[in-house]
mmCIF file with all atom_site columns, C-alpha atoms and ligand atoms in Angstrom:
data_model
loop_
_atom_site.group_PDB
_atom_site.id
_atom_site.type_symbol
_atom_site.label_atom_id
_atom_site.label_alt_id
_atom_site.label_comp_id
_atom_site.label_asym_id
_atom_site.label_entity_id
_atom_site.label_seq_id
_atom_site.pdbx_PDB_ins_code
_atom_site.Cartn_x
_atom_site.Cartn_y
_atom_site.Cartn_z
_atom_site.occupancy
_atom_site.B_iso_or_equiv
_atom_site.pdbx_formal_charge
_atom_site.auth_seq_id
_atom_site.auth_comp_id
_atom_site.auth_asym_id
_atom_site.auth_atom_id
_atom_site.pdbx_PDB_model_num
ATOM   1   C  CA  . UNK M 1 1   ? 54.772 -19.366 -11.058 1.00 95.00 ? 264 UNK M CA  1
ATOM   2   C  CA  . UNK M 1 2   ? 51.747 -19.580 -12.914 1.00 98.00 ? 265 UNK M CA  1
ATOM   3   C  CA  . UNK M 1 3   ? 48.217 -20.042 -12.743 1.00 98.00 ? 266 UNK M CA  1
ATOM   4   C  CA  . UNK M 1 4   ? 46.079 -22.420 -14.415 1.00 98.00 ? 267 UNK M CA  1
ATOM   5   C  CA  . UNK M 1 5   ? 42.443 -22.222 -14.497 1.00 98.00 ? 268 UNK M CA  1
ATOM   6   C  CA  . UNK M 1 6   ? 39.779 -25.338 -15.474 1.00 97.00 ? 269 UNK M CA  1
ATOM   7   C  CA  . UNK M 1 7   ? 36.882 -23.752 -17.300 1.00 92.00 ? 270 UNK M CA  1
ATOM   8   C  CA  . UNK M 1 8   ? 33.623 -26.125 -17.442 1.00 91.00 ? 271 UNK M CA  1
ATOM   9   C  CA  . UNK M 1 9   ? 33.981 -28.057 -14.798 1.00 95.00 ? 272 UNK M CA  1
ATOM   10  C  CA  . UNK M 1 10  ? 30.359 -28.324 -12.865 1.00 94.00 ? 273 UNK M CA  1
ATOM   11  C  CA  . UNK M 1 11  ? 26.968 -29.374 -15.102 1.00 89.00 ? 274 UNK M CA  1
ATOM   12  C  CA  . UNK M 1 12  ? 25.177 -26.787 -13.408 1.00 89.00 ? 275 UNK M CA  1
ATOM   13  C  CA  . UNK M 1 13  ? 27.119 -24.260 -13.829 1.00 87.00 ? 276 UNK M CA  1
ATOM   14  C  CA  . UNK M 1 14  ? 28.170 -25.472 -17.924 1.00 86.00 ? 277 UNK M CA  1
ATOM   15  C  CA  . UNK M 1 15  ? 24.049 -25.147 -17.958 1.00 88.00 ? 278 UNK M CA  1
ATOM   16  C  CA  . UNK M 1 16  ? 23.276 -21.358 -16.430 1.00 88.00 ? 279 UNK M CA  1
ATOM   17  C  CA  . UNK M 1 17  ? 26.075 -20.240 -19.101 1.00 85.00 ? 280 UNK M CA  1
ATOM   18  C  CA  . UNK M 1 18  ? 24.744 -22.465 -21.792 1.00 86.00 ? 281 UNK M CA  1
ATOM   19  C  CA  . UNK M 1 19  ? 28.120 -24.321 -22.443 1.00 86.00 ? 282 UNK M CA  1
ATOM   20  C  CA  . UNK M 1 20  ? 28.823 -27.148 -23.821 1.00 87.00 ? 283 UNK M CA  1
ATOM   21  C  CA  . UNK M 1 21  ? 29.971 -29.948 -21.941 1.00 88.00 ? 284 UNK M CA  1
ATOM   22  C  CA  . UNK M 1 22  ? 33.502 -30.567 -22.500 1.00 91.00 ? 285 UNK M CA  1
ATOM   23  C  CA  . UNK M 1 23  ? 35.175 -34.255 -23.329 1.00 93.00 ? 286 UNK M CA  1
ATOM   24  C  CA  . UNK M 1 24  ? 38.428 -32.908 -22.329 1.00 94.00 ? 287 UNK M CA  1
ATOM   25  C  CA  . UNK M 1 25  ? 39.215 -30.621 -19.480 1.00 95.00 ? 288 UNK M CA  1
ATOM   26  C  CA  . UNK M 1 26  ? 39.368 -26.900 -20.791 1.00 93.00 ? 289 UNK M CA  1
ATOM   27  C  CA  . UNK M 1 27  ? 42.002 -24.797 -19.083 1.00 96.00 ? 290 UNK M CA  1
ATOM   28  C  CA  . UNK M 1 28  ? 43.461 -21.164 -19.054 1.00 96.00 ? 291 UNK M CA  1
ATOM   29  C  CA  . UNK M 1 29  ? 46.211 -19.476 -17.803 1.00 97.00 ? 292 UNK M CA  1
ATOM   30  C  CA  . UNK M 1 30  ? 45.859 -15.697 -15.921 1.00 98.00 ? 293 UNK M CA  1
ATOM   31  C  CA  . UNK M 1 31  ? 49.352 -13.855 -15.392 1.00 98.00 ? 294 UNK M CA  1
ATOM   32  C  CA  . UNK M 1 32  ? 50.720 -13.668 -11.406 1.00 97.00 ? 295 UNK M CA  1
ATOM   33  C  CA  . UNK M 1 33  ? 50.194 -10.106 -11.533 1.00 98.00 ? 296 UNK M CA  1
ATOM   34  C  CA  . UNK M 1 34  ? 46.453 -11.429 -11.287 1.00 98.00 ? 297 UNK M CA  1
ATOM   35  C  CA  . UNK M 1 35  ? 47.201 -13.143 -7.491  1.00 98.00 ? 298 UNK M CA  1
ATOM   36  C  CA  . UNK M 1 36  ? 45.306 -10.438 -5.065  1.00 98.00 ? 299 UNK M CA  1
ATOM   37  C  CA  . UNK M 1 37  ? 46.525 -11.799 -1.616  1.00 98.00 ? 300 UNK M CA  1
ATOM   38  C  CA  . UNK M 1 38  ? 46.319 -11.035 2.419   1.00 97.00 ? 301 UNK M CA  1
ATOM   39  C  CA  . UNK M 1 39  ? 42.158 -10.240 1.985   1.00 98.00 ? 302 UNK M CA  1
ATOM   40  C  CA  . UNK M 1 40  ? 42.960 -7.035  0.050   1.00 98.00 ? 303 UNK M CA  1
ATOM   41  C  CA  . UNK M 1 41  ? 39.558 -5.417  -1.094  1.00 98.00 ? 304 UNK M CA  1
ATOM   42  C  CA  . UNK M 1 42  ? 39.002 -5.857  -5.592  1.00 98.00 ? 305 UNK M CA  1
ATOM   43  C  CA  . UNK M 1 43  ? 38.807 -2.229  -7.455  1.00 98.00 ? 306 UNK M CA  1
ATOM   44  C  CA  . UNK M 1 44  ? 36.318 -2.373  -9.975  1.00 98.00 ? 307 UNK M CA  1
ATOM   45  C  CA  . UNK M 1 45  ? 38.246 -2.052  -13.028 1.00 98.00 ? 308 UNK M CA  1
ATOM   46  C  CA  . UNK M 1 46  ? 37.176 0.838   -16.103 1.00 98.00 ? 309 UNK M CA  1
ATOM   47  C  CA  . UNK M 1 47  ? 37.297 -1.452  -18.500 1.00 98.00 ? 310 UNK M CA  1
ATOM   48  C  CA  . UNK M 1 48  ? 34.360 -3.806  -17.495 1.00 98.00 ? 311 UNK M CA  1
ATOM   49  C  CA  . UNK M 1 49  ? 30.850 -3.024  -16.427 1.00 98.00 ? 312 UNK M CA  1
ATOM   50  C  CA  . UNK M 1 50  ? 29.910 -6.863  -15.887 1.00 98.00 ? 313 UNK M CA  1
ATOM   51  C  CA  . UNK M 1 51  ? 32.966 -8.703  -13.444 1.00 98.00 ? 314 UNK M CA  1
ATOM   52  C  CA  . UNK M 1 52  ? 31.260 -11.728 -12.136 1.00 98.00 ? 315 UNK M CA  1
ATOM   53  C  CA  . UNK M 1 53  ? 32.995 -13.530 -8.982  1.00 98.00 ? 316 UNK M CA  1
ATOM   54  C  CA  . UNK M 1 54  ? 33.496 -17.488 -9.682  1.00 98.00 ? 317 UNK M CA  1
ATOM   55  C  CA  . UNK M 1 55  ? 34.592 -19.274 -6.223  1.00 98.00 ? 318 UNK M CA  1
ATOM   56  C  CA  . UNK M 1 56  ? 36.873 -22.291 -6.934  1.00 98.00 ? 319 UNK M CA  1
ATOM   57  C  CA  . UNK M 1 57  ? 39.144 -24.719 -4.705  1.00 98.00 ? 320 UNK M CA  1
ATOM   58  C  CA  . UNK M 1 58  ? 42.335 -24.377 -6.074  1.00 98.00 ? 321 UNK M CA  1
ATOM   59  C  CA  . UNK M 1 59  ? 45.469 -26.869 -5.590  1.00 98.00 ? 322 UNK M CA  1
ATOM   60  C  CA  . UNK M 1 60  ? 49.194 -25.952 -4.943  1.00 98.00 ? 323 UNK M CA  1
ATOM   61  C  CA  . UNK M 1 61  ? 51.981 -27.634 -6.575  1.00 98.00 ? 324 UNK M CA  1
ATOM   62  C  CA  . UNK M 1 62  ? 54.192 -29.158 -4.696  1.00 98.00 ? 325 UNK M CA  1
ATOM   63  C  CA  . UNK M 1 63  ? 57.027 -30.698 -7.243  1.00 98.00 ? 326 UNK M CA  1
ATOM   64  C  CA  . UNK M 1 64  ? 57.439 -30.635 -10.903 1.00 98.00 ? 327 UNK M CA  1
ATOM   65  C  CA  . UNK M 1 65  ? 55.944 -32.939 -13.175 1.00 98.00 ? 328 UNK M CA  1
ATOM   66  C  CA  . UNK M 1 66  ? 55.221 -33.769 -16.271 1.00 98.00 ? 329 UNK M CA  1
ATOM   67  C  CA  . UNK M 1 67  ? 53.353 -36.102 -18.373 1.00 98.00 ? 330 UNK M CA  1
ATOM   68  C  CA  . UNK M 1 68  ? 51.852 -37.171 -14.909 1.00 98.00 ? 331 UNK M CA  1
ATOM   69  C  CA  . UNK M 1 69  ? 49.804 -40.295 -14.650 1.00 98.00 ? 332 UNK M CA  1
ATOM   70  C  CA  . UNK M 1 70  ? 46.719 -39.942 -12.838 1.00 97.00 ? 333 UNK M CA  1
ATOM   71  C  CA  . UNK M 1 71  ? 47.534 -42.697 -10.228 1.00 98.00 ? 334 UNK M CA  1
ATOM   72  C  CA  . UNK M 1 72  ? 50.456 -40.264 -8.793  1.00 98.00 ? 335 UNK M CA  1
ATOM   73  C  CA  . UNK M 1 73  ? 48.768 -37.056 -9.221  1.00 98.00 ? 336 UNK M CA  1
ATOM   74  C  CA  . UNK M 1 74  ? 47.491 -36.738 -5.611  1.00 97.00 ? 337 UNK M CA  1
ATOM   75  C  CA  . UNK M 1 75  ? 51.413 -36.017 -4.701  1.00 98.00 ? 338 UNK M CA  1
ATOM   76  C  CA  . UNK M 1 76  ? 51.860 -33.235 -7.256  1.00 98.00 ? 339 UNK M CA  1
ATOM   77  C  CA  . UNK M 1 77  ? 50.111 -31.116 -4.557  1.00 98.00 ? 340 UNK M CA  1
ATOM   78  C  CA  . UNK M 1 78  ? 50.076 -30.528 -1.049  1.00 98.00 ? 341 UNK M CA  1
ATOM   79  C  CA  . UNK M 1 79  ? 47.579 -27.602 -0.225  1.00 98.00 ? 342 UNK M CA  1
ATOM   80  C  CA  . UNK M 1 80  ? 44.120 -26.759 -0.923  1.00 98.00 ? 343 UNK M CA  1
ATOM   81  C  CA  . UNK M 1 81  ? 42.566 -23.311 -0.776  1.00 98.00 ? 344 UNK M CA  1
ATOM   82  C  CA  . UNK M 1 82  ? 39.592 -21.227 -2.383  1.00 98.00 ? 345 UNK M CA  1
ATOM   83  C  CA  . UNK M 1 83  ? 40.187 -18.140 -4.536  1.00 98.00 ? 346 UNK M CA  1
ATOM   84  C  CA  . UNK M 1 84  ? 37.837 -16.396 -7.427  1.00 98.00 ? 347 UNK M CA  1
ATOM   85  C  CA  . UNK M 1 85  ? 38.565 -16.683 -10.921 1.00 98.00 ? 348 UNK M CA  1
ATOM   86  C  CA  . UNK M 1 86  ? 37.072 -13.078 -11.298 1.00 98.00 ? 349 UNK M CA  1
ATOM   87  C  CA  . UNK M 1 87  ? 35.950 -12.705 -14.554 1.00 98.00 ? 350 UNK M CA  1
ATOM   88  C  CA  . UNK M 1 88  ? 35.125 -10.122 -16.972 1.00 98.00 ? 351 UNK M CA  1
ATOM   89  C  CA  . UNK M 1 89  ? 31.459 -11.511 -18.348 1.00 97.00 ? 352 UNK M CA  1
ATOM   90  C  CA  . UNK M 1 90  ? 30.493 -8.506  -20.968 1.00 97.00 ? 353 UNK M CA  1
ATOM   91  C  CA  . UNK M 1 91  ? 34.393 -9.160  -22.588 1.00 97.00 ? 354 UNK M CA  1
ATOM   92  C  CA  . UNK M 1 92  ? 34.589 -12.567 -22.135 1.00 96.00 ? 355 UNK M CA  1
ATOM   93  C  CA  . UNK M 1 93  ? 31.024 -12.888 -24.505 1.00 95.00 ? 356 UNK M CA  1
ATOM   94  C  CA  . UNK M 1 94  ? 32.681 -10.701 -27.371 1.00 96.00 ? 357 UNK M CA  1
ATOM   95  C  CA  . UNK M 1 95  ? 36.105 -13.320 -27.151 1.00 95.00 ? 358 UNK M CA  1
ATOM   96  C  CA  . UNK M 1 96  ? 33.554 -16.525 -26.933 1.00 92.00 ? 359 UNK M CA  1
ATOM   97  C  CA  . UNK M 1 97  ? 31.286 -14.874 -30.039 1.00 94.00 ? 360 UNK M CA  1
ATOM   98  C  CA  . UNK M 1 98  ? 34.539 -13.811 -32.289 1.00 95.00 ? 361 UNK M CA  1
ATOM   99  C  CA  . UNK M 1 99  ? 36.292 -16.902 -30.985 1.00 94.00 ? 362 UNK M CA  1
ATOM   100 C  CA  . UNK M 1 100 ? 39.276 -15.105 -29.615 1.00 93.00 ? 363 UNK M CA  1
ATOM   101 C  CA  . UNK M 1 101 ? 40.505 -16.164 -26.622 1.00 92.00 ? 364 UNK M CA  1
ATOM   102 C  CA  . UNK M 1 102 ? 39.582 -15.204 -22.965 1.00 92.00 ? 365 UNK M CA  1
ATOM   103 C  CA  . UNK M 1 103 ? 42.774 -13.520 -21.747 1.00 94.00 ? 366 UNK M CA  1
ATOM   104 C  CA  . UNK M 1 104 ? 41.823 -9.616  -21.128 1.00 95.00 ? 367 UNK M CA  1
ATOM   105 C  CA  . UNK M 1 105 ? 38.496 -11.166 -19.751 1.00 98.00 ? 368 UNK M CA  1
ATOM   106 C  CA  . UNK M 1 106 ? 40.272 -13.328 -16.954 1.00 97.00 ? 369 UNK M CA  1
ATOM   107 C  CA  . UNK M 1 107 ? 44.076 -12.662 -16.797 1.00 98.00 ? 370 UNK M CA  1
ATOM   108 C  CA  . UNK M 1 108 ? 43.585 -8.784  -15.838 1.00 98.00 ? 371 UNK M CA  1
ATOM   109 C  CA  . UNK M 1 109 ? 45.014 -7.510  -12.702 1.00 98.00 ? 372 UNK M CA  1
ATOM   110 C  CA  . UNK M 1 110 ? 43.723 -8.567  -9.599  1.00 98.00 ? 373 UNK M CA  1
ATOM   111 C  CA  . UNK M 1 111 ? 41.562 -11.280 -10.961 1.00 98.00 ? 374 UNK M CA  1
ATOM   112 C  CA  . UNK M 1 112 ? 42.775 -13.968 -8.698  1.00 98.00 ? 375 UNK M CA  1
ATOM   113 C  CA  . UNK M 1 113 ? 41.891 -13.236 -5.669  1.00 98.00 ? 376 UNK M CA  1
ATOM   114 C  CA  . UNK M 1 114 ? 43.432 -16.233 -3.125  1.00 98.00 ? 377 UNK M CA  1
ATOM   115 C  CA  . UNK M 1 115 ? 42.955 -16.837 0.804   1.00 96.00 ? 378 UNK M CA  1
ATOM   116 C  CA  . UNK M 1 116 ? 44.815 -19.169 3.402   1.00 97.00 ? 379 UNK M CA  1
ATOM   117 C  CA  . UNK M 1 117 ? 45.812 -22.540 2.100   1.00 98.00 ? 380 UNK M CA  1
ATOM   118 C  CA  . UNK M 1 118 ? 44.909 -25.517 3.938   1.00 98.00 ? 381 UNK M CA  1
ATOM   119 C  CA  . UNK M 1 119 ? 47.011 -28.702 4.106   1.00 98.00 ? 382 UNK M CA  1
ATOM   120 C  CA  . UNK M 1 120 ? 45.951 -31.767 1.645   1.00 98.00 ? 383 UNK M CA  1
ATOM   121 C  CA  . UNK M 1 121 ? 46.597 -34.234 4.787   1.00 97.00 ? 384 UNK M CA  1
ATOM   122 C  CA  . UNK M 1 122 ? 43.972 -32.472 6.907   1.00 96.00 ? 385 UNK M CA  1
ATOM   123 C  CA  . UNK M 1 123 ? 41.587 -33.809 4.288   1.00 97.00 ? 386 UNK M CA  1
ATOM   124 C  CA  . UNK M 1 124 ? 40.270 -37.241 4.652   1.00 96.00 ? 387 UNK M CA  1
ATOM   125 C  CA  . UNK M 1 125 ? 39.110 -37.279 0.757   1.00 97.00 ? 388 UNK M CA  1
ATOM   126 C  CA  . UNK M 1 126 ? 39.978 -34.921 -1.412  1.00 97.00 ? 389 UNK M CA  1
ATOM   127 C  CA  . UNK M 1 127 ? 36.976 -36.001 -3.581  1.00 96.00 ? 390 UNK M CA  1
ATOM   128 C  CA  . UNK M 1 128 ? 34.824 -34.916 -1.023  1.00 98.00 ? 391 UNK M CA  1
ATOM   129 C  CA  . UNK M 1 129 ? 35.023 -31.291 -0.061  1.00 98.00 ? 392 UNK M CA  1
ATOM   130 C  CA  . UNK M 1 130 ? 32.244 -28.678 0.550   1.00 98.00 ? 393 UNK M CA  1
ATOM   131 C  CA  . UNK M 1 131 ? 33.165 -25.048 -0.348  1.00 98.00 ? 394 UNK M CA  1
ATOM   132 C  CA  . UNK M 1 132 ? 30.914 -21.825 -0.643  1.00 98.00 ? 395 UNK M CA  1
ATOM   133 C  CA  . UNK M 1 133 ? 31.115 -18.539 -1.092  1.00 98.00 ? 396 UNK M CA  1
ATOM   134 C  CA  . UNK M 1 134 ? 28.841 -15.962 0.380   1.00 98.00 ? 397 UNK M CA  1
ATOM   135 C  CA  . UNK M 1 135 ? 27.954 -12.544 -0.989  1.00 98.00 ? 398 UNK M CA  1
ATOM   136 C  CA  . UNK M 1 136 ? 26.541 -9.620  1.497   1.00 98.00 ? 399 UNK M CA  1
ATOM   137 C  CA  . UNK M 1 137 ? 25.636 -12.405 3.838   1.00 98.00 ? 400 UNK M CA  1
ATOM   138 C  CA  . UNK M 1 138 ? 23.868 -14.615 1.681   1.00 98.00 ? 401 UNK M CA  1
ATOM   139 C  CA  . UNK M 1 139 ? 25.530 -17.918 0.284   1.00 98.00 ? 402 UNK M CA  1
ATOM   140 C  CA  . UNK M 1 140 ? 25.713 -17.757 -3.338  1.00 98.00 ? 403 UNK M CA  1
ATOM   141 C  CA  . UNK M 1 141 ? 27.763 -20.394 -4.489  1.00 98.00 ? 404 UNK M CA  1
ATOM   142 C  CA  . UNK M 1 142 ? 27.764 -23.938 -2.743  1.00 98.00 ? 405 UNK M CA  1
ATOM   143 C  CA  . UNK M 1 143 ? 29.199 -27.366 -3.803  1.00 97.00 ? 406 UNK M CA  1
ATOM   144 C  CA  . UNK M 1 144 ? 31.378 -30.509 -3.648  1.00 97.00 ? 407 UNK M CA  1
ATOM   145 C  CA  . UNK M 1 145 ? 34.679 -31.692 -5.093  1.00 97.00 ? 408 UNK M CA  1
ATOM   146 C  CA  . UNK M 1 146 ? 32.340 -34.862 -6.493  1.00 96.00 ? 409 UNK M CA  1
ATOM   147 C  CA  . UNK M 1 147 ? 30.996 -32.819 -8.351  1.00 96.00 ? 410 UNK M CA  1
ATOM   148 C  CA  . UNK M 1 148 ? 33.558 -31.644 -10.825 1.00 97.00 ? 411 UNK M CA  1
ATOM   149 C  CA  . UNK M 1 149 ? 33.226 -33.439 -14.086 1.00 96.00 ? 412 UNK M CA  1
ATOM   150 C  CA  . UNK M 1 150 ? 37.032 -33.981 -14.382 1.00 97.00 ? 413 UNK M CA  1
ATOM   151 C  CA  . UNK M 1 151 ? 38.756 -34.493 -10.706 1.00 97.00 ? 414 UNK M CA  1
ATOM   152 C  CA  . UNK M 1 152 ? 42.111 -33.407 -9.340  1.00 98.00 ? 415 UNK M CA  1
ATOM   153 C  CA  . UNK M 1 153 ? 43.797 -36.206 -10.855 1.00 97.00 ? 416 UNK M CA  1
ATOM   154 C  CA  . UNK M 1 154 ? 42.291 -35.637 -14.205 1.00 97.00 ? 417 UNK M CA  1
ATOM   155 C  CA  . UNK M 1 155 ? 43.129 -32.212 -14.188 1.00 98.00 ? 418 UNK M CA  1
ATOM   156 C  CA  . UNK M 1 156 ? 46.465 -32.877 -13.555 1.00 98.00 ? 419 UNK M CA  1
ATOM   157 C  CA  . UNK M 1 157 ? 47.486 -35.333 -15.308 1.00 98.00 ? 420 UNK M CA  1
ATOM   158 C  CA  . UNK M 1 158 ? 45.608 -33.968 -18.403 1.00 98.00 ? 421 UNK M CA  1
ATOM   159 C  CA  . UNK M 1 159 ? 47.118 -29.910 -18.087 1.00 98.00 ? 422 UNK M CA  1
ATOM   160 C  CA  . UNK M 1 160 ? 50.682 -32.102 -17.518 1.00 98.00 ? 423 UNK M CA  1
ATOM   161 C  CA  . UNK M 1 161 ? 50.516 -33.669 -20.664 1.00 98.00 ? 424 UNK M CA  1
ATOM   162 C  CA  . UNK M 1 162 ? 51.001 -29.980 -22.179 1.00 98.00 ? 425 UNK M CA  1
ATOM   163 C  CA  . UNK M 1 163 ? 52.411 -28.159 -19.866 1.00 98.00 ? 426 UNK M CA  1
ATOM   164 C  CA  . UNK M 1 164 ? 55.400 -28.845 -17.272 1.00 98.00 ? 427 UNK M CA  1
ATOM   165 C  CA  . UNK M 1 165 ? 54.146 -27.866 -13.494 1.00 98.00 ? 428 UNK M CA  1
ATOM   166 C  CA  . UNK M 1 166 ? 56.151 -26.355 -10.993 1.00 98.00 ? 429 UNK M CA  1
ATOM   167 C  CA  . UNK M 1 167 ? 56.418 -25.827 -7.819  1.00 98.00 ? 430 UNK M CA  1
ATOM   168 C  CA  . UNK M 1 168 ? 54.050 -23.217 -6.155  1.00 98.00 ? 431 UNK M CA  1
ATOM   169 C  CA  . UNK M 1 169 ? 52.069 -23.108 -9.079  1.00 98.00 ? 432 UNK M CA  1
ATOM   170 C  CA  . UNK M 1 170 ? 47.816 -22.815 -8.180  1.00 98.00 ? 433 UNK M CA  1
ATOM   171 C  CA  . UNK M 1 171 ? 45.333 -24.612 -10.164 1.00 98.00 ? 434 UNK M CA  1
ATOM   172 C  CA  . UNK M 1 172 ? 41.717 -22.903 -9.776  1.00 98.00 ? 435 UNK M CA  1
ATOM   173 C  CA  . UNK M 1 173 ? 39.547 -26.503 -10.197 1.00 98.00 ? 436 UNK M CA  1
ATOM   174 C  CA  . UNK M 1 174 ? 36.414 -24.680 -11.687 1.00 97.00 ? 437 UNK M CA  1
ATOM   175 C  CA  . UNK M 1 175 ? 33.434 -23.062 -10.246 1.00 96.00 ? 438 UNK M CA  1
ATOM   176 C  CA  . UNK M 1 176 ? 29.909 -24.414 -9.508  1.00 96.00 ? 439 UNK M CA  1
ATOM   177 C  CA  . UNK M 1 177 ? 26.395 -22.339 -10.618 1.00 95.00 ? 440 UNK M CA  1
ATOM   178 C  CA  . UNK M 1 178 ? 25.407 -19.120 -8.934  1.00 96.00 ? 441 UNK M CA  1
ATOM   179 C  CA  . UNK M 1 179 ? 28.054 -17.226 -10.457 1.00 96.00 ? 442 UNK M CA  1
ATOM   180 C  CA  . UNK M 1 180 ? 27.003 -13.369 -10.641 1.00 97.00 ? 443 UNK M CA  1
ATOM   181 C  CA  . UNK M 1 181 ? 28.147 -9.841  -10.893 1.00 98.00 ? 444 UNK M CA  1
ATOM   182 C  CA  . UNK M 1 182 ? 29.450 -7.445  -8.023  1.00 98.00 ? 445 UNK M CA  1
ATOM   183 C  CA  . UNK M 1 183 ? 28.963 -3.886  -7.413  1.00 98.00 ? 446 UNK M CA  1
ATOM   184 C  CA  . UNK M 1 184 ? 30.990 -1.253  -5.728  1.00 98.00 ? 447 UNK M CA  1
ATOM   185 C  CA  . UNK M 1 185 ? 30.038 -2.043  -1.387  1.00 98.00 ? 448 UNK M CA  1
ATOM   186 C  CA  . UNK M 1 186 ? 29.718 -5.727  -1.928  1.00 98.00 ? 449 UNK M CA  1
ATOM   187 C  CA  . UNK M 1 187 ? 31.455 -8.173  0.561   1.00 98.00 ? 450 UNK M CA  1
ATOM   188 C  CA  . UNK M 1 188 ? 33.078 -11.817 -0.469  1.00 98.00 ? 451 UNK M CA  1
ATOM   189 C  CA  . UNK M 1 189 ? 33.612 -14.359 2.160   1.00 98.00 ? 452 UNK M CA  1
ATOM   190 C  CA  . UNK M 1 190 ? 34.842 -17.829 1.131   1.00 98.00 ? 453 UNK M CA  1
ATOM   191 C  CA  . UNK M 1 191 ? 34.751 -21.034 2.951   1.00 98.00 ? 454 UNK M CA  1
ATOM   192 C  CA  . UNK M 1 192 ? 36.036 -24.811 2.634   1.00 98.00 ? 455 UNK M CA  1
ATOM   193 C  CA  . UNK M 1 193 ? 33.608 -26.178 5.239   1.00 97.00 ? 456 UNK M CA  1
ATOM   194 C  CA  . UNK M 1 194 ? 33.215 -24.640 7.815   1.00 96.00 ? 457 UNK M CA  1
ATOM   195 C  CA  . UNK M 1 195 ? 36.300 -22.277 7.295   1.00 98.00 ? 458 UNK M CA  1
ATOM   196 C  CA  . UNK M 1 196 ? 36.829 -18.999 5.918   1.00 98.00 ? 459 UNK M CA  1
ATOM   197 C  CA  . UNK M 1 197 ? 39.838 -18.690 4.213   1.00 98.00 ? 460 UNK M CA  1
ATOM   198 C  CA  . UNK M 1 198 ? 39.312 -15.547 1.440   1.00 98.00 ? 461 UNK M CA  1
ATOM   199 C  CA  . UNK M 1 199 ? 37.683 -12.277 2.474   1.00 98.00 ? 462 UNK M CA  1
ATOM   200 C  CA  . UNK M 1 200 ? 37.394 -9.817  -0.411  1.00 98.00 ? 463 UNK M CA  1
ATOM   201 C  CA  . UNK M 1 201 ? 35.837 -6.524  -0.518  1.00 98.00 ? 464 UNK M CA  1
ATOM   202 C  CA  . UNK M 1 202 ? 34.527 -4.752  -3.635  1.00 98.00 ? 465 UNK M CA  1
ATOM   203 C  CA  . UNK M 1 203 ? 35.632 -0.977  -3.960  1.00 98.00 ? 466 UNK M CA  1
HETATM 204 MG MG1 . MG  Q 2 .   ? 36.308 -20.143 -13.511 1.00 79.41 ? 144 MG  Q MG1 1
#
């Protein structure tokens, strides 16, 4: 399997990281050895001294496809979850200013942190779903599927135009503003509505 990650996806959060805004969605791929899974806590890694947590609902694939039109993307997946595209912020700004791409930055181990999966069908509109994430107690990161500048349907179509999907591959959809670093102690809950699905604890 692999994962595929949108990058740019919410105004606000293009703005607090002074982005441009993209015409086209802008994706990434991080290596399944970057899945954490079953709430295990995140080790700071050596390498980094700035890993900032970005919460994102991210989409299961449910068949393969490619060259997918966007009227039949909605059945290219069947499950929606949150996860963190953890990312290392102090590496990722030396790829972004020597234009070199983002790989060590995102794609390290661990950096993928995923919780329970819901089913699609228990949504009533996919383009309509609150997530946050909450750090020590405090919510941090809070938004709505309307808000993503390209939708589900554009993602997928657009990644499928490049790249064959498979099944029980995960799309991470983009994250909203608030993103931020985490120390050693802190505590990462993450919610679609009113349900936590991803627990994460920084060691
Ligand atoms: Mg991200």
């Amino acid at each position: 399997m692999k994962i595929i990650c949108i990058g740019r996806n919410y105004r606000e959060h293009i703005k607090e990281l002074n982005s441009p805004i993209p015409s086209t969605p802008v994706f990434f791929l991080k290596p399944d050895t970057s899945l954490l899974i079953r709430n295990r806590p995140f080790f700071l890694p050596g390498f980094s001294k700035e890993i900032h947590y970005e919460a994102e609902l991210v989409l299961k694939i449910c068949k393969v496809g490619k060259n997918i039109q966007e009227k039949y993307a909605h059945t290219y997946f069947d499950q929606i979850g949150i996860g963190l595209d953890f990312t290392a912020r102090d590496l990722q700004n030396i790829s972004k200013q020597q234009g070199l791409p983002w790989l060590i930055s995102k794609g390290f181990d661990n950096a993928a942190p995923i919780g329970k999966f819901l089913p699609k069908s228990q949504f009533e509109d996919t383009g309509n779903i609150n997530f946050h994430l909450v750090l020590n107690g405090e919510i941090v990161q809070k938004a709505n599927s309307s808000e993503m500048i390209f939708s589900f349907d554009d993602i997928i179509a657009y990644i499928s135009h490049f790249i064959t999907l498979k099944t029980g591959d995960l799309i991470f959809t983009g994250t909203p503003s608030g993103v931020g670093p985490v120390k050693q102690g802190d505590k990462l809950e993450a919610y679609i509505e009113n349900e936590r699905l991803l627990k994460c604890d920084v060691k």
